[in-house]
Amino acid sequence: MEIVGIIKEVLPARSGSTGNGDFYYQPVVVESAETYLRMDGSQGVKNHSFMVDITGRLAREFSLQAGTKVRMNLYFHTTQWQGKWFQRVTSSVVYVV
């Protein structure tokens, strides 16, 4: 899914190690300028915010500031751990608009 929005906040980067290897990601909050319609076709949410984990090489080199207008590809991941489900939104492609 591709969105265009404005970075509202850049959160502290996260890193560590797991049994699957090392990880590093840069969380950001992005507010979309689009309006998403409800299933019944009525007016939906405007200026919806997403928390997105920037991953890959882009995360380590991330230097964008709050207020920057961007276009990014979002990927949605769902995993189960200890009987609970977790959802994560990531992007490894961000363009300044």
N, CA, C and O of each residue as an XYZ file, in Angstrom:
388
protein
N       0.854     -1.174      0.000
C       0.000      0.000      0.000
C       0.899      1.236      0.000
O       1.844      1.316      0.785
N       0.615      2.178     -0.858
C       1.397      3.409     -0.908
C       0.591      4.547     -0.296
O      -0.599      4.690     -0.577
N       1.237      5.356      0.540
C       0.583      6.530      1.106
C       1.468      7.752      0.909
O       2.684      7.641      0.751
N       0.834      8.916      0.921
C       1.525     10.194      0.937
C       1.093     10.877      2.220
O      -0.100     10.951      2.517
N       2.048     11.373      2.978
C       1.713     12.016      4.234
C       2.859     12.856      4.756
O       3.876     13.046      4.089
N       2.669     13.349      5.958
C       3.659     14.194      6.611
C       4.170     13.479      7.856
O       3.384     12.948      8.642
N       5.480     13.467      8.031
C       6.052     12.887      9.245
C       5.679     13.794     10.413
O       6.051     14.967     10.442
N       4.946     13.247     11.367
C       4.529     14.017     12.536
C       5.543     13.919     13.668
O       5.752     14.878     14.412
N       6.171     12.751     13.791
C       7.142     12.563     14.869
C       8.120     11.452     14.501
O       7.742     10.433     13.924
N       9.376     11.672     14.845
C      10.415     10.654     14.675
C      10.734     10.143     16.073
O      11.209     10.894     16.924
N      10.471      8.864     16.303
C      10.662      8.255     17.616
C      12.080      7.693     17.738
O      12.768      7.546     16.728
N      12.526      7.378     18.954
C      13.879      6.817     19.126
C      14.041      5.495     18.357
O      13.146      4.650     18.357
N      15.197      5.336     17.707
C      15.487      4.104     16.969
C      15.572      2.928     17.940
O      15.903      3.089     19.115
N      15.265      1.751     17.420
C      15.317      0.528     18.236
C      16.245     -0.479     17.581
O      16.270     -0.621     16.358
N      17.006     -1.175     18.413
C      17.911     -2.192     17.894
C      18.109     -3.272     18.948
O      17.811     -3.077     20.126
N      18.615     -4.405     18.502
C      18.872     -5.501     19.418
C      19.198     -6.768     18.666
O      19.446     -6.754     17.460
N      19.192     -7.868     19.405
C      19.485     -9.179     18.823
C      18.436    -10.181     19.267
O      17.933    -10.119     20.389
N      18.113    -11.103     18.376
C      17.211    -12.205     18.687
C      17.849    -13.486     18.186
O      18.959    -13.466     17.655
N      17.162    -14.582     18.349
C      17.638    -15.845     17.829
C      17.742    -15.837     16.309
O      18.461    -16.647     15.724
N      17.015    -14.912     15.671
C      17.038    -14.800     14.205
C      18.081    -13.820     13.705
O      18.227    -13.646     12.495
N      18.816    -13.170     14.614
C      19.842    -12.208     14.202
C      19.605    -10.830     14.784
O      18.728    -10.633     15.625
N      20.397     -9.885     14.323
C      20.305     -8.505     14.792
C      19.181     -7.770     14.064
O      18.826     -8.115     12.937
N      18.625     -6.746     14.729
C      17.618     -5.918     14.083
C      17.868     -4.454     14.414
O      18.465     -4.127     15.440
N      17.404     -3.582     13.534
C      17.501     -2.138     13.719
C      16.356     -1.520     12.935
O      16.201     -1.795     11.745
N      15.553     -0.690     13.586
C      14.506      0.021     12.865
C      14.245      1.386     13.476
O      14.510      1.630     14.653
N      13.714      2.273     12.631
C      13.448      3.658     13.011
C      11.934      3.890     12.976
O      11.364      4.001     11.890
N      11.265      3.965     14.137
C       9.824      4.225     14.125
C       9.518      5.708     13.854
O      10.179      6.599     14.388
N       8.510      5.945     13.019
C       8.031      7.299     12.749
C       6.502      7.286     12.739
O       5.882      6.262     12.452
N       5.910      8.425     13.052
C       4.462      8.583     12.947
C       4.205      9.442     11.719
O       4.733     10.548     11.605
N       3.391      8.929     10.801
C       3.083      9.618      9.552
C       1.581      9.868      9.503
O       0.786      8.961      9.750
N       1.196     11.099      9.185
C      -0.220     11.436      9.040
C      -0.551     11.536      7.558
O       0.037     12.334      6.827
N      -1.497     10.719      7.132
C      -1.905     10.687      5.735
C      -2.888     11.815      5.454
O      -3.725     12.136      6.298
N      -2.791     12.414      4.280
C      -3.712     13.482      3.886
C      -4.963     12.913      3.216
O      -5.902     13.652      2.921
N      -4.974     11.602      2.976
C      -6.095     10.978      2.280
C      -7.252     10.706      3.230
O      -7.070     10.602      4.443
N      -8.454     10.594      2.650
C      -9.637     10.196      3.408
C      -9.968      8.767      3.017
O     -10.085      8.452      1.833
N     -10.118      7.918      3.997
C     -10.444      6.519      3.748
C     -11.930      6.309      3.997
O     -12.429      6.570      5.091
N     -12.638      5.832      2.963
C     -14.073      5.632      3.085
C     -14.379      4.390      3.906
O     -13.598      3.439      3.945
N     -15.528      4.420      4.560
C     -15.988      3.253      5.312
C     -16.507      2.206      4.336
O     -16.726      2.499      3.161
N     -16.701      0.997      4.820
C     -17.159     -0.112      3.972
C     -18.499      0.188      3.312
O     -18.758     -0.275      2.201
N     -19.359      0.963      3.989
C     -20.672      1.280      3.419
C     -20.606      2.460      2.443
O     -21.634      2.881      1.913
N     -19.393      2.998      2.201
C     -19.223      4.084      1.250
C     -19.370      5.466      1.855
O     -19.176      6.462      1.159
N     -19.710      5.552      3.139
C     -19.863      6.854      3.782
C     -18.501      7.464      4.114
O     -17.469      6.798      4.039
N     -18.525      8.738      4.481
C     -17.295      9.471      4.796
C     -16.525      8.752      5.898
O     -17.108      8.353      6.906
N     -15.245      8.588      5.713
C     -14.421      7.865      6.674
C     -13.495      8.781      7.438
O     -13.805      9.950      7.668
N     -12.369      8.247      7.826
C     -11.396      8.964      8.633
C     -10.522      9.829      7.741
O     -10.022      9.364      6.717
N     -10.335     11.086      8.124
C      -9.449     11.987      7.396
C      -8.229     12.243      8.269
O      -8.336     12.269      9.495
N      -7.070     12.433      7.645
C      -5.822     12.677      8.361
C      -5.515     11.541      9.341
O      -5.246     11.773     10.520
N      -5.560     10.329      8.835
C      -5.285      9.142      9.639
C      -3.786      9.019      9.896
O      -2.983      9.237      8.989
N      -3.406      8.673     11.117
C      -1.994      8.514     11.463
C      -1.599      7.049     11.510
O      -2.372      6.195     11.943
N      -0.382      6.773     11.055
C       0.194      5.436     11.073
C       1.519      5.490     11.818
O       2.286      6.436     11.636
N       1.802      4.502     12.646
C       3.152      4.357     13.168
C       3.831      3.327     12.280
O       3.360      2.197     12.152
N       4.935      3.724     11.672
C       5.625      2.899     10.684
C       7.054      2.668     11.140
O       7.744      3.607     11.537
N       7.498      1.421     11.083
C       8.894      1.090     11.377
C       9.675      1.116     10.067
O       9.440      0.289      9.185
N      10.606      2.064      9.938
C      11.474      2.116      8.775
C      12.549      1.050      8.977
O      13.192      1.005     10.026
N      12.742      0.197      7.980
C      13.650     -0.942      8.119
C      14.756     -0.896      7.073
O      14.782     -0.017      6.212
N      15.658     -1.847      7.165
C      16.728     -1.984      6.185
C      17.778     -0.898      6.319
O      17.889     -0.238      7.352
N      18.540     -0.729      5.260
C      19.615      0.264      5.235
C      19.076      1.667      5.487
O      19.745      2.488      6.114
N      17.867      1.943      5.000
C      17.254      3.254      5.172
C      17.103      3.611      6.653
O      17.217      4.782      7.013
N      16.851      2.630      7.508
C      16.679      2.903      8.943
C      17.957      3.445      9.566
O      17.906      4.381     10.364
N      19.078      2.882      9.220
C      20.360      3.327      9.785
C      20.782      4.703      9.266
O      21.504      5.431      9.946
N      20.330      5.054      8.062
C      20.702      6.324      7.448
C      19.593      7.367      7.550
O      19.698      8.437      6.950
N      18.536      7.071      8.300
C      17.352      7.933      8.343
C      17.688      9.300      8.923
O      18.246      9.393     10.017
N      17.349     10.362      8.193
C      17.662     11.714      8.662
C      16.512     12.689      8.453
O      16.693     13.891      8.648
N      15.334     12.207      8.061
C      14.197     13.093      7.835
C      13.654     13.610      9.165
O      13.732     12.934     10.191
N      13.107     14.817      9.125
C      12.594     15.464     10.328
C      11.073     15.547     10.294
O      10.456     15.386      9.241
N      10.477     15.799     11.454
C       9.040     16.037     11.531
C       8.693     17.205     10.613
O       9.434     18.185     10.542
N       7.566     17.099      9.910
C       7.137     18.133      8.982
C       7.478     17.831      7.533
O       7.016     18.536      6.636
N       8.286     16.787      7.281
C       8.673     16.418      5.919
C       7.545     15.652      5.244
O       7.009     14.703      5.817
N       7.181     16.055      4.030
C       6.156     15.347      3.268
C       6.822     14.189      2.545
O       7.831     14.374      1.865
N       6.252     12.984      2.691
C       6.863     11.776      2.136
C       5.836     10.913      1.414
O       4.629     11.019      1.635
N       6.358     10.056      0.544
C       5.569      8.990     -0.085
C       6.257      7.700      0.302
O       7.470      7.573      0.136
N       5.504      6.737      0.816
C       6.123      5.485      1.250
C       5.247      4.290      0.936
O       4.022      4.390      0.870
N       5.904      3.158      0.743
C       5.218      1.885      0.573
C       5.103      1.227      1.938
O       6.102      1.065      2.639
N       3.888      0.848      2.316
C       3.661      0.198      3.609
C       3.458     -1.291      3.415
O       2.833     -1.734      2.452
N       4.000     -2.053      4.353
C       3.824     -3.497      4.379
C       3.262     -3.869      5.743
O       3.768     -3.412      6.769
N       2.223     -4.692      5.764
C       1.569     -5.089      7.007
C       1.963     -6.527      7.336
O       1.855     -7.418      6.493
N       2.420     -6.742      8.562
C       2.858     -8.062      9.016
C       2.079     -8.438     10.260
O       1.846     -7.597     11.129
N       1.680     -9.680     10.351
C       1.015    -10.196     11.543
C       1.744    -11.444     11.992
O       2.016    -12.338     11.190
N       2.061    -11.504     13.284
C       2.726    -12.677     13.840
C       2.044    -13.084     15.136
O       1.375    -12.284     15.789
N       2.231    -14.343     15.487
C       1.693    -14.851     16.740
C       2.861    -15.227     17.636
O       3.821    -15.859     17.193
N       2.771    -14.834     18.892
C       3.811    -15.151     19.861
C       3.157    -15.420     21.195
O       2.415    -14.582     21.708
N       3.421    -16.560     21.751
C       2.877    -17.000     23.034
C       1.359    -16.838     23.095
O       0.814    -16.365     24.092
N       0.686    -17.236     22.020
C      -0.769    -17.218     21.980
C      -1.397    -15.862     21.710
O      -2.623    -15.748     21.705
N      -0.593    -14.833     21.485
C      -1.126    -13.497     21.206
C      -0.716    -13.081     19.796
O       0.335    -13.482     19.296
N      -1.566    -12.266     19.163
C      -1.304    -11.781     17.815
C      -0.817    -10.344     17.861
O      -1.298     -9.536     18.655
N       0.151    -10.036     16.995
C       0.738     -8.709     16.920
C       0.774     -8.266     15.465
O       1.028     -9.068     14.567
N       0.515     -6.965     15.238
C       0.574     -6.422     13.891
C       1.648     -5.348     13.841
O       1.830     -4.584     14.789
N       2.346     -5.303     12.730
C       3.427     -4.342     12.545
C       3.326     -3.762     11.141
O       3.038     -4.482     10.185
N       3.562     -2.463     11.020
C       3.574     -1.788      9.730
C       5.016     -1.351      9.478
O       5.616     -0.658     10.300
N       5.566     -1.764      8.330
C       6.955     -1.422      8.008
C       7.057     -0.783      6.638
O       6.145     -0.887      5.817
N       8.179     -0.122      6.402
C       8.491      0.435      5.093
C       9.996      0.467      4.928
O      10.722      0.848      5.846
N      10.458      0.072      3.768
C      11.886      0.195      3.476
C      12.101      1.140      2.296
O      13.221      1.310      1.816
N      10.992      1.762      1.833
C      11.055      2.694      0.716
C      10.327      3.983      1.105
O       9.115      3.977      1.320
N      11.083      5.095      1.193
C      10.521      6.401      1.541
C      11.079      7.431      0.578
O      12.292      7.526      0.396
N      10.191      8.203     -0.041
C      10.592      9.264     -0.956
C      10.126     10.599     -0.401
O       9.004     10.697      0.095
N      10.959     11.628     -0.473
C      10.540     12.971     -0.100
C       9.745     13.542     -1.261
O      10.180     13.482     -2.411
N       8.576     14.097     -0.957
C       7.689     14.645     -1.987
C       7.859     16.145     -2.046
O       7.204     16.810     -2.849
